[in-house]
PDB file of C-alpha atoms in Angstrom:
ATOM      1  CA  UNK H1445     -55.857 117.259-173.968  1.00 48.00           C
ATOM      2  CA  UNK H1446     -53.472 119.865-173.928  1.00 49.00           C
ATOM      3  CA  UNK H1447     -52.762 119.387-170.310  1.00 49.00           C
ATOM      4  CA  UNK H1448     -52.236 115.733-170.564  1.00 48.00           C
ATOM      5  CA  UNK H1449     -49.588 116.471-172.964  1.00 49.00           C
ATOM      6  CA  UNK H1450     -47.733 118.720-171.395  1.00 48.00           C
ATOM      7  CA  UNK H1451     -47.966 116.700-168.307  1.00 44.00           C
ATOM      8  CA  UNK H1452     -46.131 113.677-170.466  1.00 43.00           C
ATOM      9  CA  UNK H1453     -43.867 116.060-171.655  1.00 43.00           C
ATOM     10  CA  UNK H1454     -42.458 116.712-168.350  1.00 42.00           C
ATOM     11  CA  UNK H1455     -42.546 113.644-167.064  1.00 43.00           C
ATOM     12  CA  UNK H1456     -41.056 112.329-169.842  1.00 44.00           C
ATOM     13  CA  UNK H1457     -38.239 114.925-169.583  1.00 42.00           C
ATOM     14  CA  UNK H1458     -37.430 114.268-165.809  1.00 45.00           C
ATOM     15  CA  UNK H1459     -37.069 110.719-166.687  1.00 43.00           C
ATOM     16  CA  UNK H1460     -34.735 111.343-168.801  1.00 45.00           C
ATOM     17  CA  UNK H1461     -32.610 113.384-166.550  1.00 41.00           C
ATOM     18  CA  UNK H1462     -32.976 110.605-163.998  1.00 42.00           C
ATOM     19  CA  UNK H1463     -31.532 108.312-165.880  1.00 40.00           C
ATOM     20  CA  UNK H1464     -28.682 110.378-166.984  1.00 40.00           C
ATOM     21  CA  UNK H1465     -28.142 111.441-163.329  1.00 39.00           C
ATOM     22  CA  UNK H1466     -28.275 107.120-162.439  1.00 42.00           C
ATOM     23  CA  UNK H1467     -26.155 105.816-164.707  1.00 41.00           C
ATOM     24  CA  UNK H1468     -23.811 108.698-166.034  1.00 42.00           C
ATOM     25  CA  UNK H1469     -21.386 108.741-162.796  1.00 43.00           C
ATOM     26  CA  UNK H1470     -21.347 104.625-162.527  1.00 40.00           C
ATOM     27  CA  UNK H1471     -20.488 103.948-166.102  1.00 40.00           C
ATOM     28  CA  UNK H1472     -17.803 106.660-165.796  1.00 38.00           C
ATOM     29  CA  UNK H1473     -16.346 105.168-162.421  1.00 42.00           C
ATOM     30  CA  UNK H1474     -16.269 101.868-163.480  1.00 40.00           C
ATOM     31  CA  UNK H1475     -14.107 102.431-166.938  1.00 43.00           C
ATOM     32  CA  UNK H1476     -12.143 104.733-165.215  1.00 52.00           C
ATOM     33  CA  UNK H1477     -10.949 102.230-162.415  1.00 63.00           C
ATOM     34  CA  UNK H1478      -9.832  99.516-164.285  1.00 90.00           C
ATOM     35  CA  UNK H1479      -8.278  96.467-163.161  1.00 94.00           C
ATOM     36  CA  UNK H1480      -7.892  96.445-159.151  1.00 97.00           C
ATOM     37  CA  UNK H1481      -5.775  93.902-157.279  1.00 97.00           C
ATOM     38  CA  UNK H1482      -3.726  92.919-153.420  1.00 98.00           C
ATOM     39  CA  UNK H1483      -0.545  91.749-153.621  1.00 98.00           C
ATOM     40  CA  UNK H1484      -0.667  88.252-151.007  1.00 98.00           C
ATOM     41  CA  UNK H1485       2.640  87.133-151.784  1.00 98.00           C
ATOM     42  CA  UNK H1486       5.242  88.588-149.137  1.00 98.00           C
ATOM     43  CA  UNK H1487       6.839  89.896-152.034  1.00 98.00           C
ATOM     44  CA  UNK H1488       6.104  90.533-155.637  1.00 98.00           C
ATOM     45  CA  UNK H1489       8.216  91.528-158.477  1.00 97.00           C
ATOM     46  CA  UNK H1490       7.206  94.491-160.995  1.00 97.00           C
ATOM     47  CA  UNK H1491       8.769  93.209-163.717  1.00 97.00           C
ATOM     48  CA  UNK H1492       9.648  95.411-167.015  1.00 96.00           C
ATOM     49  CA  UNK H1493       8.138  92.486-169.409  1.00 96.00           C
ATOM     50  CA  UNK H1494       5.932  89.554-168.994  1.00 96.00           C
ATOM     51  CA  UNK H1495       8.592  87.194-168.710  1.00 94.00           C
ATOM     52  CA  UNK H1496      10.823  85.612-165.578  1.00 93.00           C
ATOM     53  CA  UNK H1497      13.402  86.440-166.990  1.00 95.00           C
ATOM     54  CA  UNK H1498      12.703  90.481-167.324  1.00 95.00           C
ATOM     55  CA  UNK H1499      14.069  93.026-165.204  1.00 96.00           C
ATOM     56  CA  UNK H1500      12.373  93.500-162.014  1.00 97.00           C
ATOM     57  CA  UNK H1501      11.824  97.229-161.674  1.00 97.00           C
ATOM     58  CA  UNK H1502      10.026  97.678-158.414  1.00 96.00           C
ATOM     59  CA  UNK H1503       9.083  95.597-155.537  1.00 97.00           C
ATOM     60  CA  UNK H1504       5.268  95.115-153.955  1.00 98.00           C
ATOM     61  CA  UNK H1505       4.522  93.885-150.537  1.00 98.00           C
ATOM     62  CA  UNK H1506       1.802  91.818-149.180  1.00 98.00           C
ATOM     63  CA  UNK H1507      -1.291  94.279-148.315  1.00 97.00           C
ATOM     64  CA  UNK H1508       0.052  96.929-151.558  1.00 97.00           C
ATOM     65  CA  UNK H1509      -2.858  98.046-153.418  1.00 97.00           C
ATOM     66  CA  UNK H1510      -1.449  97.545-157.271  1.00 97.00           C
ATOM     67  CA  UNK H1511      -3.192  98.250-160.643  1.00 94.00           C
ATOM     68  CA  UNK H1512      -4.027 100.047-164.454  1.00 95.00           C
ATOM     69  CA  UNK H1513      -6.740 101.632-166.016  1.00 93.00           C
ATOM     70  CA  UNK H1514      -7.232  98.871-168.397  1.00 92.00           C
ATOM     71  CA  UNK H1515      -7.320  95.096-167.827  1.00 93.00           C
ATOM     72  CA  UNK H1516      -4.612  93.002-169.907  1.00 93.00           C
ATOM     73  CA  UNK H1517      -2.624  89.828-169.029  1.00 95.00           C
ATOM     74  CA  UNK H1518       0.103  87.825-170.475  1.00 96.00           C
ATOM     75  CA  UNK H1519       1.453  84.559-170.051  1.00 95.00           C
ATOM     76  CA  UNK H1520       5.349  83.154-170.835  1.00 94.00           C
ATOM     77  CA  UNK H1521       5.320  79.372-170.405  1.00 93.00           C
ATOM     78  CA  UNK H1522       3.532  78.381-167.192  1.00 94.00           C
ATOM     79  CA  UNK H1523       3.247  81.927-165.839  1.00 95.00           C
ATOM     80  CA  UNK H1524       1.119  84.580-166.088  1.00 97.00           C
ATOM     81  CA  UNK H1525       0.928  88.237-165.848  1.00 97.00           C
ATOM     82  CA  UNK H1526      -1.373  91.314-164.700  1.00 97.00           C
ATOM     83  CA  UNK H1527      -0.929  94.527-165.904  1.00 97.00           C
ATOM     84  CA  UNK H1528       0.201  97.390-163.213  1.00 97.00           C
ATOM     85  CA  UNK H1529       1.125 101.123-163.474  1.00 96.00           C
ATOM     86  CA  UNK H1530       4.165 102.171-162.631  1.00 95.00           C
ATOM     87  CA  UNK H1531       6.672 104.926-163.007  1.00 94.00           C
ATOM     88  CA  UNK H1532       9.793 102.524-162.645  1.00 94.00           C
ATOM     89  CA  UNK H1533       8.903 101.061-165.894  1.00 93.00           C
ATOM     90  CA  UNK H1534      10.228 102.893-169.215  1.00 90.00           C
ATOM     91  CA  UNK H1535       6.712 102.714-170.590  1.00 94.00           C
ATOM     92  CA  UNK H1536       4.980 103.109-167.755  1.00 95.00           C
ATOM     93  CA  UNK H1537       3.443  99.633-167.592  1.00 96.00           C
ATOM     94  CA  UNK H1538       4.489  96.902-165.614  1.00 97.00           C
ATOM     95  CA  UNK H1539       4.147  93.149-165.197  1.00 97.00           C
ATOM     96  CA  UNK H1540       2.945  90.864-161.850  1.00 98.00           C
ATOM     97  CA  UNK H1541       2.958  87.777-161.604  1.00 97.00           C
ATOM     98  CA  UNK H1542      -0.913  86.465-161.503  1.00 97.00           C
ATOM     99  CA  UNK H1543      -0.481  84.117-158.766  1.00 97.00           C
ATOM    100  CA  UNK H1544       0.856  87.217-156.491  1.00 98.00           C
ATOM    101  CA  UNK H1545      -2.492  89.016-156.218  1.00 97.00           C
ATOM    102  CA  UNK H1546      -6.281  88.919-155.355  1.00 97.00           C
ATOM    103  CA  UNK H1547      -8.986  90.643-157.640  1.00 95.00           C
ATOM    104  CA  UNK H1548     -10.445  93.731-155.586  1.00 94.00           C
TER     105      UNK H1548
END
């Protein structure tokens, strides 16, 4: 009896390890890498608000990997905006227009 027990114990144990070991890198990755997109447009504007009418701070180019850690949109009129990092931008986030860029 006392063997069985043990033997559960440990099993039991490395389970849970396993488990921690599976899923504790993936769930980490995944919040970590956010929102992932290609620019397909020849050209795309980084503008400094969600509007067409905003400053364009920065330039993309077909192939350009763009990005943030968290996925938000926004939409002015018919357009509509993804949420990218960059340091041209006084807060740090900037604006691309939706119809610019593929999910990765």
């Amino acid at each position: 009896m006392r063997m069985t027990r043990r033997t559960t114990t440990v099993v039991a144990t490395a389970l849970g390890f396993a488990c921690v070991l599976a899923t504790g890198p993936t769930a980490g990755a995944s919040a970590q890498a956010g929102c992932q997109y290609k620019v397909v447009w020849p050209t795309a504007g980084v503008y400094e608000n969600p509007n067409p009418n905003s400053v364009v701070v920065k330039t993309k180019y077909a192939g350009d990997i763009v990005g943030a850690s968290t996925c938000e949109g926004a939409s002015y009129n018919e357009y509509s905006y993804a949420l990218v990092a960059t340091d041209a931008a006084a807060d740090g986030r900037g604006w691309i227009r939706v119809g610019a860029l593929v999910a990765l």
